PDB file of C-alpha atoms in Angstrom:
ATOM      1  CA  UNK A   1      -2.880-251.254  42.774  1.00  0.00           C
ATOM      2  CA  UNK A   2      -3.948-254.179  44.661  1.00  0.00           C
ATOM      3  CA  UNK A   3      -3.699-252.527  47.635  1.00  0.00           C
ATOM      4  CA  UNK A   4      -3.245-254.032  50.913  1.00  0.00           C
ATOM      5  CA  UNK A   5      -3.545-257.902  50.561  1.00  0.00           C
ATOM      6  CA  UNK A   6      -4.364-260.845  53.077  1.00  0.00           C
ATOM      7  CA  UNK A   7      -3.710-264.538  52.549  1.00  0.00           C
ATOM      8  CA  UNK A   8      -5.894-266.732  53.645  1.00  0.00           C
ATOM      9  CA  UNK A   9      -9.352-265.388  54.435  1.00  0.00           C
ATOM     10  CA  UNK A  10     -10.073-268.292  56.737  1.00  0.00           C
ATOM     11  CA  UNK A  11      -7.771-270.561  58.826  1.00  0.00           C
ATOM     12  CA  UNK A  12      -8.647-273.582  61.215  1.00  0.00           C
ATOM     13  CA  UNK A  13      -5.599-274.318  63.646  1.00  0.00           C
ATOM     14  CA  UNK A  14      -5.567-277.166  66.257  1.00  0.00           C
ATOM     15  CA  UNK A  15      -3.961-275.987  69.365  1.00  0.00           C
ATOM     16  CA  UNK A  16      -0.235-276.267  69.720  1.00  0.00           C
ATOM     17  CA  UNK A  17       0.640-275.556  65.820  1.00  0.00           C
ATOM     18  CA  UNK A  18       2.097-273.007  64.294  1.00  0.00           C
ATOM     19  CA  UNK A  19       1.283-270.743  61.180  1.00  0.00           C
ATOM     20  CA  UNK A  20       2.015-267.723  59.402  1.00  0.00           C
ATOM     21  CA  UNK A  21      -0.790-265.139  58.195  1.00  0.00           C
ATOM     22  CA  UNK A  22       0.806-263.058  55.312  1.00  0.00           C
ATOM     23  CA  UNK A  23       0.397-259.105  54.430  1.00  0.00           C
ATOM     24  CA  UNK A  24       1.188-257.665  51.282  1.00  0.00           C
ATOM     25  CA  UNK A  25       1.194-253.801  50.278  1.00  0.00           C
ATOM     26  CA  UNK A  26       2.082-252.396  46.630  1.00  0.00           C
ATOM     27  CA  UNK A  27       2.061-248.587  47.494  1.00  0.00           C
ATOM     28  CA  UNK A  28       5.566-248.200  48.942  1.00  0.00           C
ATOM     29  CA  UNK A  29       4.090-247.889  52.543  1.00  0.00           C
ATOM     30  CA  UNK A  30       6.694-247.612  55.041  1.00  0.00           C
ATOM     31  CA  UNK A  31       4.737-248.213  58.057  1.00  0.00           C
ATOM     32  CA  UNK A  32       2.931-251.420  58.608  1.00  0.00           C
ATOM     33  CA  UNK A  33       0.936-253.151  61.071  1.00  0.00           C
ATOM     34  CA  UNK A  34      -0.672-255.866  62.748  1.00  0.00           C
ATOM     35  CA  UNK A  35      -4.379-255.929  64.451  1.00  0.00           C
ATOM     36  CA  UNK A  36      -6.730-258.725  66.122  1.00  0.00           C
ATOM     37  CA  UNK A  37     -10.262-258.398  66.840  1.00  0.00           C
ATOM     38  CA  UNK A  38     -12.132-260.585  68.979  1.00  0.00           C
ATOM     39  CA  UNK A  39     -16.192-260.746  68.587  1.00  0.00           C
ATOM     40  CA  UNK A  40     -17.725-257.017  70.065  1.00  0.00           C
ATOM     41  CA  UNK A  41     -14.517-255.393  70.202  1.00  0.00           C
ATOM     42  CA  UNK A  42     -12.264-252.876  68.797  1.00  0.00           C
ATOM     43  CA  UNK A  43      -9.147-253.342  66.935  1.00  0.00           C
ATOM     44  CA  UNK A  44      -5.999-254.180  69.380  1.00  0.00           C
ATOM     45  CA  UNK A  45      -2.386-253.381  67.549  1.00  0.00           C
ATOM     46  CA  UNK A  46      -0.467-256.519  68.237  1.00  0.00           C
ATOM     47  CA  UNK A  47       2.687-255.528  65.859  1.00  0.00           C
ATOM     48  CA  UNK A  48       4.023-252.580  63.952  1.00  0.00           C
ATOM     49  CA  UNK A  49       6.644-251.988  61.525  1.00  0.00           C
ATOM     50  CA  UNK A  50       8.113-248.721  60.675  1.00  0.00           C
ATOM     51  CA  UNK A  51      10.578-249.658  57.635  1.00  0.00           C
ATOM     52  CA  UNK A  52      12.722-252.851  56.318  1.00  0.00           C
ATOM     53  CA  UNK A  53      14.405-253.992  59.108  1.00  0.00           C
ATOM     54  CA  UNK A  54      12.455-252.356  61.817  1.00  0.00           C
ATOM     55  CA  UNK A  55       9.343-254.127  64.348  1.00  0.00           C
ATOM     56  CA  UNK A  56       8.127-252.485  67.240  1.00  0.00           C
ATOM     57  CA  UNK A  57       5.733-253.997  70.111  1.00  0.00           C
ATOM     58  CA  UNK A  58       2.004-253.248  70.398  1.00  0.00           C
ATOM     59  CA  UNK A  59      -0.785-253.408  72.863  1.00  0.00           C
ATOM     60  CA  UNK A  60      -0.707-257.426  72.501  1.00  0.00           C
ATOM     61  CA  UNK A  61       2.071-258.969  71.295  1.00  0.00           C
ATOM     62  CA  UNK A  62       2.934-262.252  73.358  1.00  0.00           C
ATOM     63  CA  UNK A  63       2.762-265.077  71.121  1.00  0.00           C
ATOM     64  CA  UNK A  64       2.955-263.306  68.155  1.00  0.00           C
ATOM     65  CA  UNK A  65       6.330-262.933  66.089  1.00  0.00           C
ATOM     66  CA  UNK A  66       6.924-260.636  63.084  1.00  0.00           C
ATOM     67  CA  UNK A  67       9.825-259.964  60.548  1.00  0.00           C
ATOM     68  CA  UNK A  68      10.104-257.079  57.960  1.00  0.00           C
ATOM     69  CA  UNK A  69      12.597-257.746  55.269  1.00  0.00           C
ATOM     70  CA  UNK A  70      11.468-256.191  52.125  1.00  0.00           C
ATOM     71  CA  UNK A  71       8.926-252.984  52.514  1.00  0.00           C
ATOM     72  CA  UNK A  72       5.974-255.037  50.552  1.00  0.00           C
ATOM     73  CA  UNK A  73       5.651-258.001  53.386  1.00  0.00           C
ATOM     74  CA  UNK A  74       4.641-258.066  56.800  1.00  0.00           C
ATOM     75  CA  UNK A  75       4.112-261.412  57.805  1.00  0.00           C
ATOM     76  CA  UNK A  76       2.678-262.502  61.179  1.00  0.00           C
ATOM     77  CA  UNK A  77       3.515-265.541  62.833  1.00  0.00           C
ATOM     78  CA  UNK A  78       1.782-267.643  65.437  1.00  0.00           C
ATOM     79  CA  UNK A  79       4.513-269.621  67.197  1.00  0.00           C
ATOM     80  CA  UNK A  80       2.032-272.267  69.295  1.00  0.00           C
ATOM     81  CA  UNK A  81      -1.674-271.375  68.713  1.00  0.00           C
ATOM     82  CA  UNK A  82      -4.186-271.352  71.183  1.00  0.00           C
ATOM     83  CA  UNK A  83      -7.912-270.882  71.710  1.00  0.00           C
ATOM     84  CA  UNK A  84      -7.362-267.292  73.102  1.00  0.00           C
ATOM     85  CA  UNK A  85      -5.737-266.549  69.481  1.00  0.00           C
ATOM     86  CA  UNK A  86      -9.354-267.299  68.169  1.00  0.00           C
ATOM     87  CA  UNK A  87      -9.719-263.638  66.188  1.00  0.00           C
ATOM     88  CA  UNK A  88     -10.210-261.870  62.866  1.00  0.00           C
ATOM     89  CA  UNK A  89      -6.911-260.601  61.956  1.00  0.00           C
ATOM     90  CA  UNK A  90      -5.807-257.553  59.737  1.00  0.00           C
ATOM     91  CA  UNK A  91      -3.441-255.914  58.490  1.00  0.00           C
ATOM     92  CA  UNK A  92      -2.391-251.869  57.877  1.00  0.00           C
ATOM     93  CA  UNK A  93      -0.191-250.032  55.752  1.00  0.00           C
ATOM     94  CA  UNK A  94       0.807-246.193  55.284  1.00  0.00           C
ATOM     95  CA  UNK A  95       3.283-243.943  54.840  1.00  0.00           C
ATOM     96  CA  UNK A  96       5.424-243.154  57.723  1.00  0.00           C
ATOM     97  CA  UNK A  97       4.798-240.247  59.750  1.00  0.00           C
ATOM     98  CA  UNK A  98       7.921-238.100  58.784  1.00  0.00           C
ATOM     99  CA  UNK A  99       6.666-237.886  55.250  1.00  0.00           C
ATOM    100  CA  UNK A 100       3.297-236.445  55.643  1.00  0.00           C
ATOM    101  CA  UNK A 101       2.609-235.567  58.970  1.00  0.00           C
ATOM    102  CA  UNK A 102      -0.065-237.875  59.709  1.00  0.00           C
ATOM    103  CA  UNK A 103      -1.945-239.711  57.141  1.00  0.00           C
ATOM    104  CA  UNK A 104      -4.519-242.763  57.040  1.00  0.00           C
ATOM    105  CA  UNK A 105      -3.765-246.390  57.160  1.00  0.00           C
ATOM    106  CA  UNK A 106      -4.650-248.592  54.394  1.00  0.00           C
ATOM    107  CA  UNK A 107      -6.481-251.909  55.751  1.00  0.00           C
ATOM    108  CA  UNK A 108      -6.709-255.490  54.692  1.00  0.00           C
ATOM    109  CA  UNK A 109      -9.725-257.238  54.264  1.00  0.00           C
ATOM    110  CA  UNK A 110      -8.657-259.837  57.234  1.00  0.00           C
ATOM    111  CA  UNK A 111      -8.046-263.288  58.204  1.00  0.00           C
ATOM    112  CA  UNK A 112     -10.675-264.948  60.198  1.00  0.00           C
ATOM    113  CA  UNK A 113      -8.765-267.846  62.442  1.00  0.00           C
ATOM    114  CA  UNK A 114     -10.452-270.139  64.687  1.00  0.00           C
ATOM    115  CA  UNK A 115      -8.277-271.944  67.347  1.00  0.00           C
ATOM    116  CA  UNK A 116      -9.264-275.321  68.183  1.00  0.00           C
TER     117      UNK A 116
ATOM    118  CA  UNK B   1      -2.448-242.787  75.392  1.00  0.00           C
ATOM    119  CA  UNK B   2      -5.506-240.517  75.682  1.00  0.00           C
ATOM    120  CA  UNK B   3      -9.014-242.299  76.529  1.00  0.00           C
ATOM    121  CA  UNK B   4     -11.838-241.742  74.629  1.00  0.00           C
ATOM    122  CA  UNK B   5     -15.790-242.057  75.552  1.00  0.00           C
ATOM    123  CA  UNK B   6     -18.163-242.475  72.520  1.00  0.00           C
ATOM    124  CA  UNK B   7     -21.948-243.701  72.934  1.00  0.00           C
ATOM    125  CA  UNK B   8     -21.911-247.288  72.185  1.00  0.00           C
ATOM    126  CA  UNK B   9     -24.931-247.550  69.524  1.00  0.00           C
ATOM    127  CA  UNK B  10     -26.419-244.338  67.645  1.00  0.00           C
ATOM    128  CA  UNK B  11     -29.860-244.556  65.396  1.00  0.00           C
ATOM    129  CA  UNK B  12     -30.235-241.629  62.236  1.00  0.00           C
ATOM    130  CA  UNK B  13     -32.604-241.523  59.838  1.00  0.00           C
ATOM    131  CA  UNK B  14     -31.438-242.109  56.133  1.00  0.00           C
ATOM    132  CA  UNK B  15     -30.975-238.837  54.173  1.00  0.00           C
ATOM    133  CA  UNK B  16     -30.763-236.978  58.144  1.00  0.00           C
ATOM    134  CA  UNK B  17     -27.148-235.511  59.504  1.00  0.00           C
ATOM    135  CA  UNK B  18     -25.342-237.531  62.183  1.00  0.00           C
ATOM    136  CA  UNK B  19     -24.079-235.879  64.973  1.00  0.00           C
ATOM    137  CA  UNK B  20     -21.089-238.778  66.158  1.00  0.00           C
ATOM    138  CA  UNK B  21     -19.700-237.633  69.352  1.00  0.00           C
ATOM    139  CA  UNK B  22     -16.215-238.416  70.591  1.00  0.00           C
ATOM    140  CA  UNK B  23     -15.251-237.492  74.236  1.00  0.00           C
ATOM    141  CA  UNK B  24     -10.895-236.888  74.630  1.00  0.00           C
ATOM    142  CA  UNK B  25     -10.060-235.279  77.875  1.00  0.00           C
ATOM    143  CA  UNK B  26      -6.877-236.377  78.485  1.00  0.00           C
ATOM    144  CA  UNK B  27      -5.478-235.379  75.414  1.00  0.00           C
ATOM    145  CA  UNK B  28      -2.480-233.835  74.427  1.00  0.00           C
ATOM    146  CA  UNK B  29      -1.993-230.871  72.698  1.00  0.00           C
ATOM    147  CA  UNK B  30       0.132-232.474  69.617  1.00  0.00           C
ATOM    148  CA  UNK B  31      -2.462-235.505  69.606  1.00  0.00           C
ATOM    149  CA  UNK B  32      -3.974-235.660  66.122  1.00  0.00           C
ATOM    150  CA  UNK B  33      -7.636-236.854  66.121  1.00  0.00           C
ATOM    151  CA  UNK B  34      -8.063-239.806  63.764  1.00  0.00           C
ATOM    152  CA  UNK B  35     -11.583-241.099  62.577  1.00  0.00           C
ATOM    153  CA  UNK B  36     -12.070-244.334  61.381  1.00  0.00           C
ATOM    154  CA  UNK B  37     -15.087-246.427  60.486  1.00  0.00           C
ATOM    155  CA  UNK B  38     -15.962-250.343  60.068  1.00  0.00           C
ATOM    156  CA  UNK B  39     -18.674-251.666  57.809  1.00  0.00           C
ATOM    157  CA  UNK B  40     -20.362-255.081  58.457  1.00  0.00           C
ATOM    158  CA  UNK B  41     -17.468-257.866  58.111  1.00  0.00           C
ATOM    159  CA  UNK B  42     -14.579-255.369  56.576  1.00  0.00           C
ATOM    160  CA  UNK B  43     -11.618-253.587  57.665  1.00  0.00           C
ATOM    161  CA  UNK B  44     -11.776-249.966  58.909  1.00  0.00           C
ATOM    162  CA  UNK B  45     -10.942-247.442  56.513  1.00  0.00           C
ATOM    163  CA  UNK B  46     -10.201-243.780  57.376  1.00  0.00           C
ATOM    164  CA  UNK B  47     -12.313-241.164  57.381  1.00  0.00           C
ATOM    165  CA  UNK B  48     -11.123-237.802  58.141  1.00  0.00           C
ATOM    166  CA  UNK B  49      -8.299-236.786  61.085  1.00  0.00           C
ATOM    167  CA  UNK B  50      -7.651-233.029  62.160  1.00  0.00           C
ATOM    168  CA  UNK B  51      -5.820-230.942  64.942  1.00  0.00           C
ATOM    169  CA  UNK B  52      -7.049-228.058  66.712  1.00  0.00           C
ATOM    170  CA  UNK B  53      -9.348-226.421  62.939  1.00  0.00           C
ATOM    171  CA  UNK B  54     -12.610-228.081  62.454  1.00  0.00           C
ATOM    172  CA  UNK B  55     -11.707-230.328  58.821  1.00  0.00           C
ATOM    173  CA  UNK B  56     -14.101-231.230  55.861  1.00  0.00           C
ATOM    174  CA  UNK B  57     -13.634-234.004  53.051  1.00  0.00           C
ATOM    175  CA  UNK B  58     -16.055-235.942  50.789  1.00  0.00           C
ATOM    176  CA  UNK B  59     -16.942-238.014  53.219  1.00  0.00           C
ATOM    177  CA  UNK B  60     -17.624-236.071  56.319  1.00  0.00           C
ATOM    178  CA  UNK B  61     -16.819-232.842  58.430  1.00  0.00           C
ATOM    179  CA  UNK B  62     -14.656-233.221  61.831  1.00  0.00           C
ATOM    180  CA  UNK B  63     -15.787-230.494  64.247  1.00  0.00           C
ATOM    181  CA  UNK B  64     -13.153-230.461  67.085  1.00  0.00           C
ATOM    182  CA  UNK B  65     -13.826-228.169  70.711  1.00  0.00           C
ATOM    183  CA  UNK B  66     -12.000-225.060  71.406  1.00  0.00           C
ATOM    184  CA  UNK B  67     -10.232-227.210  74.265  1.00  0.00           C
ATOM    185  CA  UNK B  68      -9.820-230.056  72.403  1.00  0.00           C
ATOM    186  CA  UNK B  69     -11.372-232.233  74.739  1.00  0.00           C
ATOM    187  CA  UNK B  70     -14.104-233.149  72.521  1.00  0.00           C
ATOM    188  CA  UNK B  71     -14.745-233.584  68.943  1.00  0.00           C
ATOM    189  CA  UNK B  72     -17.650-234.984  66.515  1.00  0.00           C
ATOM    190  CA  UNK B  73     -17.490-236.440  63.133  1.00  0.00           C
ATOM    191  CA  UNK B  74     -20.788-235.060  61.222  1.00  0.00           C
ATOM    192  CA  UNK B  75     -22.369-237.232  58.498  1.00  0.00           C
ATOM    193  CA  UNK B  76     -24.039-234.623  56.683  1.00  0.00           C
ATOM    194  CA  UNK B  77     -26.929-237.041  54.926  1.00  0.00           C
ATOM    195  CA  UNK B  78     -26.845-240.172  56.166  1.00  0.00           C
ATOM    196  CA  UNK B  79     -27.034-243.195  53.777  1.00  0.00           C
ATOM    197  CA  UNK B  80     -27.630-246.957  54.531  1.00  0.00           C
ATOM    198  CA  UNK B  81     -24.172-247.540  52.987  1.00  0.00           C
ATOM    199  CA  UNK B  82     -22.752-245.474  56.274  1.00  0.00           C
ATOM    200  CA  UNK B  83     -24.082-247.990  58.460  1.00  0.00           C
ATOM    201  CA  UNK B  84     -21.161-249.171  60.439  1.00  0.00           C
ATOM    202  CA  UNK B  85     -18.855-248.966  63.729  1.00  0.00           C
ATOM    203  CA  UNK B  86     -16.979-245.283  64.253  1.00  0.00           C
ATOM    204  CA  UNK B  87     -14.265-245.309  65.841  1.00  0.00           C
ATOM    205  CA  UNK B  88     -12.842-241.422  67.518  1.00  0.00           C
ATOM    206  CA  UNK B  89      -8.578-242.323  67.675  1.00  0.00           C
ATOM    207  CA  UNK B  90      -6.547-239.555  69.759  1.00  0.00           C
ATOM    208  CA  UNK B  91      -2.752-240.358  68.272  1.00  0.00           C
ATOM    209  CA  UNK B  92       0.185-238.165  69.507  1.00  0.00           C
ATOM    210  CA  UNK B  93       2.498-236.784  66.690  1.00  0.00           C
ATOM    211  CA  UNK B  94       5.548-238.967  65.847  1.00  0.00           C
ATOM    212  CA  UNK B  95       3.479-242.339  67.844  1.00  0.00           C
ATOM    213  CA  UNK B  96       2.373-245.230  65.915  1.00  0.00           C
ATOM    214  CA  UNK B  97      -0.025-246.745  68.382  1.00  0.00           C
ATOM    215  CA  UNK B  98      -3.964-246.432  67.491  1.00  0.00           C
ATOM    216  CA  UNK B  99      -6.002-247.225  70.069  1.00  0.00           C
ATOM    217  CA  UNK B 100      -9.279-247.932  68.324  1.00  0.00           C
ATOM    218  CA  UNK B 101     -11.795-248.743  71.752  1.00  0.00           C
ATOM    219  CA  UNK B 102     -15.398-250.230  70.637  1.00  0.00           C
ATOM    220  CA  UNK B 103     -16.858-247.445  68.950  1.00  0.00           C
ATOM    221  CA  UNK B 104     -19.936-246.448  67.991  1.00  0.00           C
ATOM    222  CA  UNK B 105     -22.390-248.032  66.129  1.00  0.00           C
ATOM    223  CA  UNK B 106     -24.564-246.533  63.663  1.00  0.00           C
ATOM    224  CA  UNK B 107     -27.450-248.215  62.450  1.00  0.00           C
ATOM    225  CA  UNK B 108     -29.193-246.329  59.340  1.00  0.00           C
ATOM    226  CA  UNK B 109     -32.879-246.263  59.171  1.00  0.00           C
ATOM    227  CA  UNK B 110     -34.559-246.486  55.686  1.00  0.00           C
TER     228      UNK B 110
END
């Protein structure tokens, strides 16, 4: 398994443009997710996905658009970039609660993107 | 969401127990207790979670309070490789929102 995979590792934007980061998972995750971390800090959950079909909000999601149509992609797009978007990016993948109770999340090994 | 307090930056001597502390008041009684940790320029990775039972894996032991307003994650010999930031996640049952705060930072001594 490949696990939980990030394209790209490094990004320069100029403000105003858009781009998508991708997230890939081959274990059959249901549940996948979207975190930024900006220099010191923790992790803040910008988007989640619970299944095909399904996004939910997080702690910081203006600017930020997602789409789940297959379970293996989670792609995260930034619709006009700006310097505040500066931030290592990653993404997490497990199975959904109602299997297993509760059970650890599977993480990326990020996108660093630098706003100009 | 429950708060948590943890110390910003702990120091243990290599082959020594860690004591990590993790302060949850506010917590609920069906919020699980998730443990995660970040090395140096990676994504976290999981650790160990638990309930109300003090919990033990290969990697570490989870010691929660009686009144579940506390808990520590024990390293029980500290290597250089566990050098990183630990992060103490309260998440209710059924929620999907971690709250991961800033941590703790371990630094390793040889």
């Amino acid at each position: 398994n490949a696990g939980v995979t990030q394209t790209p590792k490094f990004q320069v934007l100029k403000t105003g443009q858009s781009m998508t980061l991708q997230c890939a998972q081959d274990m059959n995750h249901e549940y996948m997710s979207w975190y930024r971390q900006d220099p010191g800090m923790g992790l803040r959950l910008i988007h989640y996905s619970v299944g095909a079909g399904i996004t939910d909000q997080g702690e910081v999601p203006n600017g930020y658009n997602v789409s789940r149509s297959t379970t293996e992609d989670f792609p995260l797009r930034l619709l006009s970039a700006a310097p505040s978007q500066t931030s290592v990016y990653f993404c997490a993948s497990s199975y959904s609660f109602s299997r297993l109770g509760h059970n650890e999340q599977f993480f990326g090994p990020g996108t660093r993107l630098t706003v100009l | 969401d429950a708060k948590t307090t943890q110390p910003n930056s702990m120091e243990s001597n290599e082959e020594e127990p860690v004591h990590l502390p993790c302060n949850h008041s506010t917590i609920s009684g069906t919020d699980y207790i998730h443990w995660y940790r970040q090395l140096p320029s990676q994504g976290p990775e999981y650790v160990i979670h638990g309930l109300t039972s003090n919990v033990n894996n290969r990697m570490a032991s989870l010691a929660i309070a009686e009144d579940r307003k506390s808990s520590t994650l024990i390293l029980h010999r500290a290597t250089l490789r566990d050098a990183a930031v630990y992060y103490c996640i309260p998440l209710a049952s059924g929620t999907y929102k971690y709250i991961f705060g800033t941590g703790t930072r371990l630094k390793v001594l040889a």
